[in-house]
Coordinates of C-alpha atoms in Angstrom, one line a residue:
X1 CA 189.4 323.3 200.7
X2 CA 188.3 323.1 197.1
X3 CA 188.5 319.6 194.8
X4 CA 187.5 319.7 191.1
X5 CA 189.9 318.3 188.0
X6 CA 191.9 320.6 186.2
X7 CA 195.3 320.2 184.1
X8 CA 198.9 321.6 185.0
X9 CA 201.2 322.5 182.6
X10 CA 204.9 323.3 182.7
X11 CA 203.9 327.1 183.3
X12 CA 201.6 326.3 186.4
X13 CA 203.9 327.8 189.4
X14 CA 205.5 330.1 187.4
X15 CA 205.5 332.9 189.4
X16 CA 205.4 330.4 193.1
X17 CA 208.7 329.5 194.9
X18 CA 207.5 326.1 196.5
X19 CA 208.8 324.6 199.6
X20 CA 208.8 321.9 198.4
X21 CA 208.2 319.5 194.9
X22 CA 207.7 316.1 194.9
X23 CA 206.9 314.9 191.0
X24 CA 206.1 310.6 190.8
X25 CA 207.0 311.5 187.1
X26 CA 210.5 312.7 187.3
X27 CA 211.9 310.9 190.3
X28 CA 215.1 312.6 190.2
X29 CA 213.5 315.8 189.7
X30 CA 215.8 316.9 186.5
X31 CA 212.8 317.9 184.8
X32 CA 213.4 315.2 182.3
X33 CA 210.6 312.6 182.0
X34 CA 212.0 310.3 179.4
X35 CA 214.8 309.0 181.8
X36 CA 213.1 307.4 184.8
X37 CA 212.7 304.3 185.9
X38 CA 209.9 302.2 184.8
X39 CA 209.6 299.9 188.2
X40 CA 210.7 299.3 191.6
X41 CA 211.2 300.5 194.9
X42 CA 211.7 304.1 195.6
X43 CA 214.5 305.4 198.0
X44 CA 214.8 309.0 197.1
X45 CA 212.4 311.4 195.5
X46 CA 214.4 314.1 194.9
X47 CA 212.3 317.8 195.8
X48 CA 212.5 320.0 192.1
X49 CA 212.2 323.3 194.4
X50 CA 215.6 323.8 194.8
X51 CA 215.2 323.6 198.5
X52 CA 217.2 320.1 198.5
X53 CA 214.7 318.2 200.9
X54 CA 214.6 315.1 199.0
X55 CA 211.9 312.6 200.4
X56 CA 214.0 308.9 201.6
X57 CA 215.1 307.5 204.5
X58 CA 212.0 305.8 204.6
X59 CA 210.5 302.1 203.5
X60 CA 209.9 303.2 200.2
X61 CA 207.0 303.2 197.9
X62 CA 206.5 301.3 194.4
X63 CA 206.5 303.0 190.9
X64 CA 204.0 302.8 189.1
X65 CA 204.6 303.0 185.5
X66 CA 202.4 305.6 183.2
X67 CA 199.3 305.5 185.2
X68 CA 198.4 309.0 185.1
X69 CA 197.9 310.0 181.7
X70 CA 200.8 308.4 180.6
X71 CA 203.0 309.3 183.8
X72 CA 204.4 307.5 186.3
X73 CA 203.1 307.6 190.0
X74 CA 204.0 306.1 193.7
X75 CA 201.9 303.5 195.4
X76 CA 202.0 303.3 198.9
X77 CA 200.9 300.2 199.9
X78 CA 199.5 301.7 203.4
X79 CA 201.3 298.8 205.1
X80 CA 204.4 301.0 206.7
X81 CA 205.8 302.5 203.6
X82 CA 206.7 305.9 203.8
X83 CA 209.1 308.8 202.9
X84 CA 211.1 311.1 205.4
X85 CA 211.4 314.9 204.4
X86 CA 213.8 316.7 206.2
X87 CA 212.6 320.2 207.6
X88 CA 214.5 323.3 208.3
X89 CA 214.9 324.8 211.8
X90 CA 211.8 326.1 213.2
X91 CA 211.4 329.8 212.9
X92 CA 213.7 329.6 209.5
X93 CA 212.4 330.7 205.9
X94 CA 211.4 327.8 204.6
X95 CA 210.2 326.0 207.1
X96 CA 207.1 323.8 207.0
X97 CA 205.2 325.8 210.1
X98 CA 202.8 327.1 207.5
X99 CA 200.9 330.2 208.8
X100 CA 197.8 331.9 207.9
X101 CA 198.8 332.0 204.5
X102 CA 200.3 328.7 202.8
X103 CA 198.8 326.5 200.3
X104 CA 199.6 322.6 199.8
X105 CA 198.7 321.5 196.5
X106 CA 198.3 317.1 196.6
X107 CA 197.6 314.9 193.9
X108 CA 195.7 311.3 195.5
X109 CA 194.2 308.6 194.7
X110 CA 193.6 306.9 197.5
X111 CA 191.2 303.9 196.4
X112 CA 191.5 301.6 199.6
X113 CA 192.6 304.5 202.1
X114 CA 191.5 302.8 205.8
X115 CA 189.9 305.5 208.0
X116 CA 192.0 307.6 210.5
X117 CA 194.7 307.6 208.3
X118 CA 197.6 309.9 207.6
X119 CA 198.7 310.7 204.3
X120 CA 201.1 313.6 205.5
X121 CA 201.8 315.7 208.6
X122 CA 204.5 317.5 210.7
X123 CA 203.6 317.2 214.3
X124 CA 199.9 317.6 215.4
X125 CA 200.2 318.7 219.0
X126 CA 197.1 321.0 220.8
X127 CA 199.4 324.4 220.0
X128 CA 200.9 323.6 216.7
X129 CA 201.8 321.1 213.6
X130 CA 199.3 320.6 210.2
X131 CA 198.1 317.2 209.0
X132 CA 196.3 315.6 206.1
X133 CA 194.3 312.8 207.0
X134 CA 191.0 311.0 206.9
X135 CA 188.7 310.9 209.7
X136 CA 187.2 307.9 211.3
X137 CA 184.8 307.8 208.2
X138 CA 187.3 307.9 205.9
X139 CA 186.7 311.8 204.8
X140 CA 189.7 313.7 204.4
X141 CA 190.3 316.8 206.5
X142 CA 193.1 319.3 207.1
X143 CA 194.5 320.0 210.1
X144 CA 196.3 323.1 211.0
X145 CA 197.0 324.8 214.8
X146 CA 198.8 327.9 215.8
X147 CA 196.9 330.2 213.2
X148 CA 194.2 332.4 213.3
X149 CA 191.5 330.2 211.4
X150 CA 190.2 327.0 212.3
X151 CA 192.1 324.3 213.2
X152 CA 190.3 321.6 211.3
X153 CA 188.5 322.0 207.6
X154 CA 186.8 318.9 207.1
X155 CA 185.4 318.3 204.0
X156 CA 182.7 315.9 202.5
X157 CA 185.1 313.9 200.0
X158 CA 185.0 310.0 199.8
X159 CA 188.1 308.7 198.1
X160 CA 186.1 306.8 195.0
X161 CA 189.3 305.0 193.5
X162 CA 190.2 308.1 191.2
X163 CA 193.1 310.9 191.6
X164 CA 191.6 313.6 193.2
X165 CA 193.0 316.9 193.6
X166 CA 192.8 319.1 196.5
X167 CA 194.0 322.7 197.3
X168 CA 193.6 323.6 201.4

């Protein structure tokens, strides 16, 4: 897993055909950042992949106005809010079973992030499933069984209060 800061740019997956988008700064993922809402409770974070798995169904995070270089991000409060994403059947293109190769890109700042804590998953059972998480120290680690690798990469990354960027 590698952290370090670097900027995105409209150009950035170009070439990638994500699973899945979830953008804090275009909520309703029309690619239009001068019409979102500047406060309140999320319900639906609509996915900009074109895969229609739109994040709700959940108890729902708050916005936070422009607080990422003048863009809006989510605050969950780590008190039972959370989003639902939908996957699609097992085996099925698409499908968030990633194999041996599979990259999930996360943008965190997890300033008061209590240890053993999940920030997202699908399943974690002894012959399958992935998870992102902290351990009992409050380090993050990624998770994934059923592949060929290791089924754990910790790393040595204390959340210090400021947006961090990882790439497993």
């Amino acid at each position: 897993m590698l952290f370090r800061s670097f900027g995105l740019s409209s150009d950035t997956w170009e070439d990638a055909k994500p699973g899945l988008w979830l953008d804090s700064s275009d909520l309703n993922g029309d690619h239009d950042f001068n019409n979102e809402p500047y406060g309140g409770i999320v319900d639906q974070w609509r996915d900009k992949s074109g895969g229609a798995r739109h994040a709700q169904n959940g108890s729902g995070p708050a916005i936070s106005y422009a607080s990422l270089n003048g863009r809006s991000t989510l605050h969950f409060n780590g008190l039972g809010q959370y989003l639902k994403v939908e996957d699609y059947p097992e085996g099925t293109v698409g499908d968030f079973d990633f194999g041996d190769e599979s990259t999930l890109l996360v943008v965190l700042n997890a300033e008061s992030m209590a240890p053993a804590s999940t920030i997202l998953s699908k399943g974690w059972d002894p012959n399958r499933g992935w998870t992102l998480s902290s351990d009992k120290d409050g380090l993050l680690f990624f998770g994934l069984r059923g592949t060929t690798g290791s089924d754990l990469s910790p790393q040595s990354v204390r959340w210090d209060g400021n947006f961090q960027i990882g790439r497993a």
